[in-house]
Coordinates of C-alpha atoms and ligand atoms in Angstrom, one line a residue:
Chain S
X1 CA 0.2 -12.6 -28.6
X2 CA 0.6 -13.7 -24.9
X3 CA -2.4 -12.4 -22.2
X4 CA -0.6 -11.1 -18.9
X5 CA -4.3 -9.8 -17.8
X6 CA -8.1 -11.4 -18.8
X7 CA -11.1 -9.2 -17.3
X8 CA -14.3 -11.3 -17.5
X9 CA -17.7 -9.5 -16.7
X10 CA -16.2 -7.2 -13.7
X11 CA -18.8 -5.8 -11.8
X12 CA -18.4 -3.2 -8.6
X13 CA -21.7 -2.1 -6.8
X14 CA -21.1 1.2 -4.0
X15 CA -24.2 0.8 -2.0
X16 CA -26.6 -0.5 -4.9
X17 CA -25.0 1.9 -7.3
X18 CA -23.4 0.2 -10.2
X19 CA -19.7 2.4 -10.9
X20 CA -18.7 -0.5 -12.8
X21 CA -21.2 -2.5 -15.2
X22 CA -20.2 -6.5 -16.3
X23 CA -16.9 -5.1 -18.2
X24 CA -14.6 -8.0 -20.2
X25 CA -11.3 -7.4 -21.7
X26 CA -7.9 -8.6 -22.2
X27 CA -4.3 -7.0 -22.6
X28 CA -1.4 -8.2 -24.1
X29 CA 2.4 -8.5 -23.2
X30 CA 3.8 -5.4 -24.4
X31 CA 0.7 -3.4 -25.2
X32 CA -0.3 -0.2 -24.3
X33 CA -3.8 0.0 -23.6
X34 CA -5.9 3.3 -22.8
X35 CA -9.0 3.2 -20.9
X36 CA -11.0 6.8 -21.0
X37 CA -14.3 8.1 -20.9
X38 CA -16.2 10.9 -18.4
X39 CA -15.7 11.5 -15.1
X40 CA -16.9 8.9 -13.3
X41 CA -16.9 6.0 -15.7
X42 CA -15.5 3.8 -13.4
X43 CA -11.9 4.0 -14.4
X44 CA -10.3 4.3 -11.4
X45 CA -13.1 1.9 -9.4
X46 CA -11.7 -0.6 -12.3
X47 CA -7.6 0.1 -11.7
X48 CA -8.1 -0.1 -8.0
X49 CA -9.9 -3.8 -8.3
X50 CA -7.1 -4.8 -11.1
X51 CA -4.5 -4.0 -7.7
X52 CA -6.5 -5.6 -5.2
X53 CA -7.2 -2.5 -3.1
X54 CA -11.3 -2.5 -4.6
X55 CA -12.7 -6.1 -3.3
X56 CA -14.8 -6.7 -7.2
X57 CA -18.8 -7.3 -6.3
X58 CA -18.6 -10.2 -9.2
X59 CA -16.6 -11.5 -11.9
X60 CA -12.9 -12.5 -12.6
X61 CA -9.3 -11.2 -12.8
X62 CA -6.7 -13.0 -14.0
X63 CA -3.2 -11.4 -14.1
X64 CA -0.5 -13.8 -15.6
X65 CA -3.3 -16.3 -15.7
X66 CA -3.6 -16.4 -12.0
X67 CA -6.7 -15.2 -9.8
X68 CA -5.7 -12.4 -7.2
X69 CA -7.3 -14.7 -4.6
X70 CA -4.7 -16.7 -3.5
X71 CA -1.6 -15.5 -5.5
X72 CA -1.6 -11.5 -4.1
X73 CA 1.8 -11.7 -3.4
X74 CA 3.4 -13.5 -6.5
X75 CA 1.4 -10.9 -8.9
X76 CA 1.8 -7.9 -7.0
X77 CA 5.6 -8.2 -7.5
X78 CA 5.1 -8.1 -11.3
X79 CA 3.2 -5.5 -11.1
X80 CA 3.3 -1.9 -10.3
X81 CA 1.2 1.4 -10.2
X82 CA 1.4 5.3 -10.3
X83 CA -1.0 7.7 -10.2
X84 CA -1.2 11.6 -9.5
X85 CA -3.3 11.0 -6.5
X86 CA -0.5 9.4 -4.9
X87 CA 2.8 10.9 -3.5
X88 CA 5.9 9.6 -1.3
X89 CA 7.3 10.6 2.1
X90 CA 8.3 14.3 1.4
X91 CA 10.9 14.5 4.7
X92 CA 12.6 11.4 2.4
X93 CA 15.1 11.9 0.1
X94 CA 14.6 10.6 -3.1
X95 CA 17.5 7.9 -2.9
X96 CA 15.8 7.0 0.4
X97 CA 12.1 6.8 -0.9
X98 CA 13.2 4.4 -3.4
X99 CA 15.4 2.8 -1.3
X100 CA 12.1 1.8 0.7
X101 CA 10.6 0.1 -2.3
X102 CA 13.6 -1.4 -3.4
X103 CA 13.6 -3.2 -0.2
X104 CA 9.7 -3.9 -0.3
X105 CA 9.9 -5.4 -3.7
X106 CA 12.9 -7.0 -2.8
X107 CA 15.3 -6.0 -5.6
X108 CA 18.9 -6.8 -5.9
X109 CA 21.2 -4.4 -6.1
X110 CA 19.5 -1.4 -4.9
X111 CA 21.7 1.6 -5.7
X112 CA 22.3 0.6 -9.6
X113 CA 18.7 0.3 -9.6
X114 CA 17.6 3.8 -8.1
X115 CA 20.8 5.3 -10.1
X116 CA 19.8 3.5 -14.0
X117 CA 16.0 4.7 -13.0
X118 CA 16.7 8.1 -12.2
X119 CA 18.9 8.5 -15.4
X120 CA 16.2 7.4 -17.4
X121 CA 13.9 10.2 -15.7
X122 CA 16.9 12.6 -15.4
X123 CA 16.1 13.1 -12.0
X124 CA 19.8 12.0 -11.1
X125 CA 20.8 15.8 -9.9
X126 CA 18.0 15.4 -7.2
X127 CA 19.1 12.2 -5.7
X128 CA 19.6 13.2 -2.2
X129 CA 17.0 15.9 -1.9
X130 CA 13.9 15.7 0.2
X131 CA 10.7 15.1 -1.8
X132 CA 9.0 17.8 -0.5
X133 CA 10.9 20.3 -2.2
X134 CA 10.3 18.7 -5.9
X135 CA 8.2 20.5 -8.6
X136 CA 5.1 18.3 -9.0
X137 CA 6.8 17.7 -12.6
X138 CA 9.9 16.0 -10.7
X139 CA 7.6 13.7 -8.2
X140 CA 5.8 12.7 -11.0
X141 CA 8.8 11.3 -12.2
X142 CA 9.8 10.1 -8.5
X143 CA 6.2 8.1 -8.8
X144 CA 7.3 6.3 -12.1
X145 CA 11.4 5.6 -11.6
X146 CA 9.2 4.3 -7.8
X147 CA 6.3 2.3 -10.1
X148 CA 9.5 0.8 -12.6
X149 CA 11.5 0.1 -9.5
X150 CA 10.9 -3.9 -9.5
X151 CA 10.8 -4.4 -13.8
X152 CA 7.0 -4.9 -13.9
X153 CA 5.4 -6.8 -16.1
X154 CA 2.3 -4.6 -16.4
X155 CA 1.8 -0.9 -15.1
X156 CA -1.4 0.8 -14.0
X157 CA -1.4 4.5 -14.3
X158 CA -4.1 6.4 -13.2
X159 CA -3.6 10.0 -14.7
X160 CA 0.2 9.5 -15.1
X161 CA 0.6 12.9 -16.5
X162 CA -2.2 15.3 -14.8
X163 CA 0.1 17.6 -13.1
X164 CA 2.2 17.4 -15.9
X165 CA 3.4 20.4 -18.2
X166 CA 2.8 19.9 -22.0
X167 CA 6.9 19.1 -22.4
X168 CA 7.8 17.0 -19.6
X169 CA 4.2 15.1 -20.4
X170 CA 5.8 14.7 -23.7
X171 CA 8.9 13.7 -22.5
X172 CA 7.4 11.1 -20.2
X173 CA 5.2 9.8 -22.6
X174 CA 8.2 8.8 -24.9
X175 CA 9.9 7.7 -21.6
X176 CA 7.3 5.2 -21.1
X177 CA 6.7 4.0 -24.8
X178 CA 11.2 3.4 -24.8
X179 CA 10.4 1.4 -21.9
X180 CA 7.7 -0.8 -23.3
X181 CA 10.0 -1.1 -26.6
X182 CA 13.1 -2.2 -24.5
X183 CA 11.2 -4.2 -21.7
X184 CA 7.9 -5.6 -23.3
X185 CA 6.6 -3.7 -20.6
X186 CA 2.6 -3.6 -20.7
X187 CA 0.5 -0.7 -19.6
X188 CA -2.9 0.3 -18.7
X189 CA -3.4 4.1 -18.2
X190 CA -6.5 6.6 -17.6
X191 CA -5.8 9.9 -18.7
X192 CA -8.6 13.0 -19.9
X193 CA -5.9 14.1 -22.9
X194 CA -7.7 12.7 -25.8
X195 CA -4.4 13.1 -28.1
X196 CA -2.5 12.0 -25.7
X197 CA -4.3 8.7 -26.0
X198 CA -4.6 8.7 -29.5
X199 CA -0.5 9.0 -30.0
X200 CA 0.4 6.3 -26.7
X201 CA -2.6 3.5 -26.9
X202 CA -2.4 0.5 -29.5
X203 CA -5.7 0.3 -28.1
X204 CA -8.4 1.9 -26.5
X205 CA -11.4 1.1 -24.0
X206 CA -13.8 3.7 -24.1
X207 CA -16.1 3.5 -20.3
X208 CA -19.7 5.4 -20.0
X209 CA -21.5 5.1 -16.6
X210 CA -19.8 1.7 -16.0
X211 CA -19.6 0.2 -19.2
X212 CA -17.2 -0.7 -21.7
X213 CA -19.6 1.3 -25.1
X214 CA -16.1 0.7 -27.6
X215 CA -13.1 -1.3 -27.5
X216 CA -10.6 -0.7 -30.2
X217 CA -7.7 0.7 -32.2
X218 CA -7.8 4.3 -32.0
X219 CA -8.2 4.5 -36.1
X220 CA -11.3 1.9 -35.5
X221 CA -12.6 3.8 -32.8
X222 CA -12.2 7.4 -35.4
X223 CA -13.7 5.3 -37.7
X224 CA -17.0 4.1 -36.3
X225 CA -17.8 6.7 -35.1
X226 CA -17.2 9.1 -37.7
X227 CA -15.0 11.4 -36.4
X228 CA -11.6 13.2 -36.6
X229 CA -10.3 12.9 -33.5
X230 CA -10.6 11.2 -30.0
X231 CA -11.3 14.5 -28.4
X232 CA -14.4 14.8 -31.4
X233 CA -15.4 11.1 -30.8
X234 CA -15.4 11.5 -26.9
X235 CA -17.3 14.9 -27.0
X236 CA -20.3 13.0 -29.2
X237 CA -20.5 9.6 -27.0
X238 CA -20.3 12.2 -23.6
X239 CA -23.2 14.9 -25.1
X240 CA -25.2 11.4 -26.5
Chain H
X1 CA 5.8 -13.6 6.7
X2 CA 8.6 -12.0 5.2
X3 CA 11.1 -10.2 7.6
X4 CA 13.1 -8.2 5.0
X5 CA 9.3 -6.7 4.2
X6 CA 8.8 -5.9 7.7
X7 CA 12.0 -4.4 7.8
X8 CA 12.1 -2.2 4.8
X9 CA 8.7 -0.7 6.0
X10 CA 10.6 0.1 9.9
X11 CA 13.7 2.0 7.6
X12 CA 10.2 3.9 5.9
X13 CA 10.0 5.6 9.5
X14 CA 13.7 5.3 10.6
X15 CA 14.4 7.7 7.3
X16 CA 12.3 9.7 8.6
X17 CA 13.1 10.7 11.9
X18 CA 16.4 11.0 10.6
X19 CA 15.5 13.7 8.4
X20 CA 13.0 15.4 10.2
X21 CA 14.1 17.3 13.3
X22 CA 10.2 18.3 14.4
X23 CA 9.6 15.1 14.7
X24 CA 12.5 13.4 16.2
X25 CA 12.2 16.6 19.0
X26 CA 8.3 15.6 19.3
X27 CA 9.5 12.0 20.6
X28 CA 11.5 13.7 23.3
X29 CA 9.4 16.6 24.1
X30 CA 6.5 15.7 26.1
X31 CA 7.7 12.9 28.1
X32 CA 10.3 15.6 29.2
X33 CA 8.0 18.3 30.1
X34 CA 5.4 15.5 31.8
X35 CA 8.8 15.0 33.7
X36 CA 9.5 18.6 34.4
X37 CA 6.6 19.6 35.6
X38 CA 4.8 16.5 37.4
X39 CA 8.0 15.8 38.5
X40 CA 8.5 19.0 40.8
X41 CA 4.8 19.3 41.5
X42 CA 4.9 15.8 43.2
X43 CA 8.2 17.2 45.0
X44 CA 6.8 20.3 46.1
X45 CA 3.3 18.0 47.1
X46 CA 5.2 15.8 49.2
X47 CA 7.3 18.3 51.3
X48 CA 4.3 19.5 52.7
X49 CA 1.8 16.8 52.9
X50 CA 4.9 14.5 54.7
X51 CA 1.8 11.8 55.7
X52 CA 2.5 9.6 51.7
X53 CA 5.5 7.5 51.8
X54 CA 7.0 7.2 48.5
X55 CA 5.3 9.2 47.0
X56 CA 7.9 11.0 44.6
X57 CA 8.3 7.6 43.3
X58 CA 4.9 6.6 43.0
X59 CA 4.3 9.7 41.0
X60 CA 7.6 9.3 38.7
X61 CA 7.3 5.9 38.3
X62 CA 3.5 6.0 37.3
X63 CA 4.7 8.9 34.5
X64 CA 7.5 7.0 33.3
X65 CA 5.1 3.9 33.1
X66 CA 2.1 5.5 31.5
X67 CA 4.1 7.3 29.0
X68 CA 5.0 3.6 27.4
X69 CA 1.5 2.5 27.5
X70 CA 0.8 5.8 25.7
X71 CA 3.8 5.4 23.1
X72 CA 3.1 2.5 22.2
X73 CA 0.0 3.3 21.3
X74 CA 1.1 6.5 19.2
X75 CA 4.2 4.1 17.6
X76 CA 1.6 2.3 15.9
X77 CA -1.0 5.0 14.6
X78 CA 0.7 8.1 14.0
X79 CA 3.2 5.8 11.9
X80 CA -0.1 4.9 9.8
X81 CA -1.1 8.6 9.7
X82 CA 2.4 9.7 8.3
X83 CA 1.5 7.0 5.5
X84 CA -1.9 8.7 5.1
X85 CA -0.6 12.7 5.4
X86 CA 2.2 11.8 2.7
X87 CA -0.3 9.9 0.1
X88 CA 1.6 7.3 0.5
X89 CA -1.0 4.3 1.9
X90 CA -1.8 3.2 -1.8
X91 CA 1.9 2.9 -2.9
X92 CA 2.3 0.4 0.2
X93 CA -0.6 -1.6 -0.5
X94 CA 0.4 -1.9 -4.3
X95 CA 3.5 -3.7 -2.9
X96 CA 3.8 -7.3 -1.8
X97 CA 3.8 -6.2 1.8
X98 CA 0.9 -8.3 3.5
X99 CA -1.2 -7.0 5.9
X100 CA 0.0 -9.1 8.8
X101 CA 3.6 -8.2 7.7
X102 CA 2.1 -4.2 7.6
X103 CA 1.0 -4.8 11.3
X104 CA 4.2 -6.5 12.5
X105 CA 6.3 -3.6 11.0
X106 CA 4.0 -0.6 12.8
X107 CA 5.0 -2.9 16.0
X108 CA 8.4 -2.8 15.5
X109 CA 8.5 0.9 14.7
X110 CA 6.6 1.6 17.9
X111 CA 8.9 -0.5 19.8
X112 CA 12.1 1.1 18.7
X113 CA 10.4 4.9 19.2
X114 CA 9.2 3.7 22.9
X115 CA 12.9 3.1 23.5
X116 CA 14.1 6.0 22.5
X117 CA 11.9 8.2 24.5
X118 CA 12.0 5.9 27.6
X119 CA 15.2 6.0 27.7
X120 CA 15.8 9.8 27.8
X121 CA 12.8 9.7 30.4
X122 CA 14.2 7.0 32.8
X123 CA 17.7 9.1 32.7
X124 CA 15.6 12.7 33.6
X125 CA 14.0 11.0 36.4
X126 CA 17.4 9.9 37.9
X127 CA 19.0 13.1 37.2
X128 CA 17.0 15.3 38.2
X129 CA 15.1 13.7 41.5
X130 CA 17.7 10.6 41.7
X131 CA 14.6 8.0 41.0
X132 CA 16.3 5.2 39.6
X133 CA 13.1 3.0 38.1
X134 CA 16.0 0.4 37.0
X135 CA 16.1 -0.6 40.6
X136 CA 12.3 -2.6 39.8
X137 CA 15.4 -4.9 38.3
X138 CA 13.9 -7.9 37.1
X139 CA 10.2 -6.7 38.3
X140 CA 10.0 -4.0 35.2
X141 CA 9.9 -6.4 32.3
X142 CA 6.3 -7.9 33.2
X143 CA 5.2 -4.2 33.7
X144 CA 6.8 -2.8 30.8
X145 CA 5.7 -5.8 28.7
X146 CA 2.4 -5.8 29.7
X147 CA 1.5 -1.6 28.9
X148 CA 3.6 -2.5 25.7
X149 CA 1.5 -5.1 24.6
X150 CA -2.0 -3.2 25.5
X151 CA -0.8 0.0 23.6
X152 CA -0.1 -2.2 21.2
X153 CA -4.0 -3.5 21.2
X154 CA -5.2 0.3 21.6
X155 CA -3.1 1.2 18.3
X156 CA -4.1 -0.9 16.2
X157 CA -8.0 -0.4 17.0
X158 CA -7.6 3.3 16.5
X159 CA -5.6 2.5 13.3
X160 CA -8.4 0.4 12.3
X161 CA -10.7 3.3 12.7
X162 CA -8.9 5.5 11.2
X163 CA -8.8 3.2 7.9
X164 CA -12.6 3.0 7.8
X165 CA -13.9 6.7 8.9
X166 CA -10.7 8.5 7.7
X167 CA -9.9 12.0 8.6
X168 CA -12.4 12.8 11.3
X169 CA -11.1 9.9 13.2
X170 CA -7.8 11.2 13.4
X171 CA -8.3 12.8 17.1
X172 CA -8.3 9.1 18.4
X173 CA -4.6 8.5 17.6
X174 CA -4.0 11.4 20.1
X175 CA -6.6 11.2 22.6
X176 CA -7.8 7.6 23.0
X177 CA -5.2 6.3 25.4
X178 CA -6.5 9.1 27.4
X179 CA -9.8 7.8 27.9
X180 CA -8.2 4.6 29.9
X181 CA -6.4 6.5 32.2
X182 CA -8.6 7.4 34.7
X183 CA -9.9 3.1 35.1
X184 CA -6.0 2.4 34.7
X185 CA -5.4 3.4 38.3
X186 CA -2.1 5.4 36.8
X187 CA -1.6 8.2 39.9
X188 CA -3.9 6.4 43.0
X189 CA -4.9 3.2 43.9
X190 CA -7.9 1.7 42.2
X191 CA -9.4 1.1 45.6
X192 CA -10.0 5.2 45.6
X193 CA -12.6 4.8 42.2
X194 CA -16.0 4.2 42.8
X195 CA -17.2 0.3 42.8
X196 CA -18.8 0.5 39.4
X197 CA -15.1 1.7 37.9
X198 CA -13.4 -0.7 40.4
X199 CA -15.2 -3.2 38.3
X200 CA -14.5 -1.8 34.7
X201 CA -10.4 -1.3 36.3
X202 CA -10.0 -5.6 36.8
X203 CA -10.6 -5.8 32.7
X204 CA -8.2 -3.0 32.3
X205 CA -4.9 -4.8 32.1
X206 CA -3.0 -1.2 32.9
X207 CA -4.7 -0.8 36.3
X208 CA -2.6 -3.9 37.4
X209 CA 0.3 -2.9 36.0
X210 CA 0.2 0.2 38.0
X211 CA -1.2 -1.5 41.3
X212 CA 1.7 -4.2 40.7
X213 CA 4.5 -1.0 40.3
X214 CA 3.3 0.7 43.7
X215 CA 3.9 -2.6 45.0
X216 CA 6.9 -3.0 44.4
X217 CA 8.1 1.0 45.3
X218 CA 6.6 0.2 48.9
X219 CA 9.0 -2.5 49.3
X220 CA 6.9 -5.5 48.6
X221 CA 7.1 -8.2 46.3
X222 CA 5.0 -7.7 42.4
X223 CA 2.0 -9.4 42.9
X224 CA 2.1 -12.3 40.6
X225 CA -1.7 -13.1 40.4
X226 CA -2.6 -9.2 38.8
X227 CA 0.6 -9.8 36.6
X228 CA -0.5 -12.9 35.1
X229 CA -4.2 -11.6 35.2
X230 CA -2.9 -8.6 33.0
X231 CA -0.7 -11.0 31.0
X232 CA -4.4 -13.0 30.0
X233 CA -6.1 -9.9 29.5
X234 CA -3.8 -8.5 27.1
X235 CA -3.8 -11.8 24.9
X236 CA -7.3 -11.9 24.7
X237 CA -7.2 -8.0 23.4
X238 CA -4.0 -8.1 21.1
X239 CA -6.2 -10.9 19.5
X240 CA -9.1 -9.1 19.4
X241 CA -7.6 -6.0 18.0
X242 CA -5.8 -8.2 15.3
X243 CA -8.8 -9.6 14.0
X244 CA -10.9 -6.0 14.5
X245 CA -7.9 -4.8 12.2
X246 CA -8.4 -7.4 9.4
X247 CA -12.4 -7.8 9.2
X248 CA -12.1 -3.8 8.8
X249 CA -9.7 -4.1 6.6
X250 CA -12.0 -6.1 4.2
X251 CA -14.6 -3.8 4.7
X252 CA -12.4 -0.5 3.6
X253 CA -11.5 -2.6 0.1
X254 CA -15.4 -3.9 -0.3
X255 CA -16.5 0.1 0.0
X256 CA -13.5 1.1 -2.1
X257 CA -12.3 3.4 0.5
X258 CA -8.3 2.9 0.3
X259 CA -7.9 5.1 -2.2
X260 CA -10.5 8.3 -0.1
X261 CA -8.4 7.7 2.6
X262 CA -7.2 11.3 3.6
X263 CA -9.6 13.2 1.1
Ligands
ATP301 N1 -15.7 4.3 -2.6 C1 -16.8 4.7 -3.3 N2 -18.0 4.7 -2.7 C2 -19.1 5.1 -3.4 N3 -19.1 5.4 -4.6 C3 -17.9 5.4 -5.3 C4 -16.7 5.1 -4.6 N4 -15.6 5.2 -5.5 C5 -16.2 5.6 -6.6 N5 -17.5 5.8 -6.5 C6 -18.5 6.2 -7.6 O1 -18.3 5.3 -8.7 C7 -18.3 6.0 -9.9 C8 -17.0 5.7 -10.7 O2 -16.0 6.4 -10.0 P1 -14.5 6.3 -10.5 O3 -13.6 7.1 -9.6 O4 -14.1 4.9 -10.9 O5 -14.6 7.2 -11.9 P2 -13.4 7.6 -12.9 O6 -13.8 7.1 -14.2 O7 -12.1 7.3 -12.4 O8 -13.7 9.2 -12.9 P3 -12.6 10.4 -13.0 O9 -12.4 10.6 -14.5 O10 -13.3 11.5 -12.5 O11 -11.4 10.0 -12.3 C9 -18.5 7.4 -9.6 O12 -19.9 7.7 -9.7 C10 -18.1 7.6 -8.1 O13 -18.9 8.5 -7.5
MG302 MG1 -10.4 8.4 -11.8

């Protein structure tokens, strides 16, 4: 299996405090990979240094084998990122707010693009509507069809589906795991909802206080630790 | 740098002042009162004082002038701020847009906003006290060019600050070009302020812009010397403000503080 990202001892200090503690990993083309643990583990600290807007306080990124430093541009337009903690323009229409991107990432044919995406998120019926007069279920999807906008190679989520009600969460986790089947897409999420993690990842990284404590296959993970479900498993490694 | 970046970021701010009528009205709205008001004041002031030549037009001119200075200024950090009120910041800096292109673009933007509102002010003047500042012909670009380029300096400073102390240091993008005005020698000459402020006025490069304007109103010719003194000035401080942007920059991703921004 290819490696699009290698993670070798990552380390970020705030002030002396360690959020995140020597962490190693890889992903792989096409996998889905699920990083969760308490509130603050260092999950986000870790996603913000994968995208360059953290400066790491030691060790080593590689994303398509190449080091940030030097090569921002070339990987930031394979990659992408949404997250519930970020919105768009709300005076903007939604053609127009991806129109921005389209012209920031530089993709051709703009209008097919915006018009296959907001098919896919069945957003199509709010095209030419402001953003700020979406349901937080509907920017949601605005965020993605804006994070799929230039084909990434690898997407970082960061609570994709927080504001989320239990159907359209459904619905855009089986939006997402269509478009890693047809694209080979690659994604690294954070999310709190244990099953939700156990149905999406192939694998999971489990972070405590900085550190990686378990890396695995969500069966493997169930398994060494003895226990029926993610949400079982977390509760045990969060109480001690 | 990549234009097409720097462009897509300007149609970011184009969209939206085509969408949102508060905002395209606030463009127009105080450069019109300023007019209004200062406008008759210096109208009424002049009938009865009768001793100030010119000064209806020293008064217009300096409004029309230190509202560009001022714009300029805003262009640049109340373009970041809409970035930072819509949660938007992080979806920028996720994209390939570099930070020198970022900067570029927020110039751009400001430039095409002072236009806008200069224009509507430079046609108020002449409609309603018949002060045509188009008549400074040839003499307006080195003025206009130079307050352009200062506000330019200012903006990105206060942007800068706003990046690193967030929220609470929002009240700069409003009120710091403010805090130059009274060592910019905008409505008197800077021979009326105190020596210590004469002295802090010849590293202001507004102050000549606004000695070189009353020249020229009184008939004489734009003194080249302040001109090219302003013109050095505001070289040294665009490239000072440019490099103040970038170490700052650094510092915002070492403390992990893009994504805090606007908490
Ligand atoms: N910019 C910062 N300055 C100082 N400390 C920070 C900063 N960002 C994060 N931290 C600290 O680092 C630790 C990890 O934070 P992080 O946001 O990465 O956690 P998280 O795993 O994403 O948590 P959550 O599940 O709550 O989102 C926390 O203790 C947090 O307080
Ligand atoms: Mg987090």
């Amino acid at each position: 299996m290819k490696t699009v990202l290698e993670v070798r001892n990552l380390t970020k200090y705030f002030n002396g405090f360690k959020a995140v503690d020597t962490i190693s990993f890889d992903m792989y083309s096409g996998e889905i990979l699920g990083l969760l643990g308490p509130n603050g583990a260092g999950k986000t600290t870790t996603l913000q240094m994968l995208l360059g807007l953290t400066t790491p306080s030691g060790g080593e990124i590689r994303i398509f084998g190449l080091p940030f430093e030097g090569h921002r541009e070339e990987i930031l337009h394979r990659v992408n990122f949404s997250s519930s903690y970020v919105a768009l323009p709300y005076s903007l229409t939604v053609r127009e707010n991806l129109m921005v991107f389209c012209r920031l990432y530089g993709v051709e044919k703009p209008e097919r693009k915006i018009d296959e995406l907001l098919d896919i998120f069945e957003i199509r019926n709010i095209k030419h509507i402001p953003a700020r007069r979406l349901s937080s279920g509907q920017l949601t999807r605005l965020c993605l069809a804006k994070a799929l906008l230039n084909d990434p190679d690898i997407l970082f989520l960061d609570e994709p589906t927080a504001s989320l009600d239990p159907d359209i969460a459904d619905k855009t986790r089986g939006l997402l795991r269509r478009i890693r089947e047809e694209r080979g897409l690659s994604i690294l999420y954070t999310s709190h909802n244990m099953k939700e993690m156990e149905e999406m990842s192939d694998r999971v990284i489990f972070m405590d206080r900085g550190r990686i404590i378990a890396m695995d296959k969500p069966e493997g993970i169930l398994r060494r630790y003895s226990g029926r479900s993610l949400e079982e498993v977390f509760l045990k490694i969060a109480r001690g | 740098m990549n234009i097409s970046r720097i462009l897509a970021y300007t149609t970011r701010h184009l969209y939206l002042y085509r969408r949102s009528l508060p905002r395209l009205m606030e463009i127009f709205y105080w450069p019109v009162l300023d007019l209004v008001v200062w406008g008759f004041i210096s109208v009424y002031l002049s009938e009865y004082r009768g001793g100030l030549p010119a000064f209806v037009s020293f008064f217009l001119g300096a409004l029309i002038l230190w509202d560009v200075l001022f714009r300029s200024q805003q262009g640049i950090s109340v373009s970041f701020l809409e970035d930072m009120w819509s949660r938007n910041l992080l979806n920028i800096f996720v994209s390939p847009i570099t930070p020198s292109e970022y900067i570029a673009s927020l110039l751009v933007i400001s430039f095409i906003k002072l236009l806008f509102a200069s224009t509507v002010m430079v046609f108020l003047a002449w409609l309603l006290y018949s002060f045509n500042i188009l008549t400074f012909g040839f003499h307006l670009i080195p003025l206009v060019a130079n307050l352009i380029v200062m506000g330019w300096s200012v903006g990105i400073v206060t942007t800068a600050l706003i990046l690193r102390f967030g929220q609470e240091a929002e009240v700069l993008a409003w009120g710091i070009a403010f805090l130059f005005q009274p060592v910019s020698a905008v409505f008197y000459p800077v021979e009326v302020l105190p020596p210590f402020l004469q002295g802090i006025a010849m590293f202001i490069p507004s102050s000549h812009v606004f000695e070189g304007m009353r020249a020229v109103i009184s008939g004489g010719d734009l003194p080249v010397e302040k001109m090219v003194w302003a013109f050095g000035l505001n070289c040294m401080y665009i490239f000072i403000s440019v490099v103040f942007f970038f170490w700052i920059f650094r510092r915002v991703k070492e403390k992990g503080l893009l994504t805090k921004i606007g908490e």
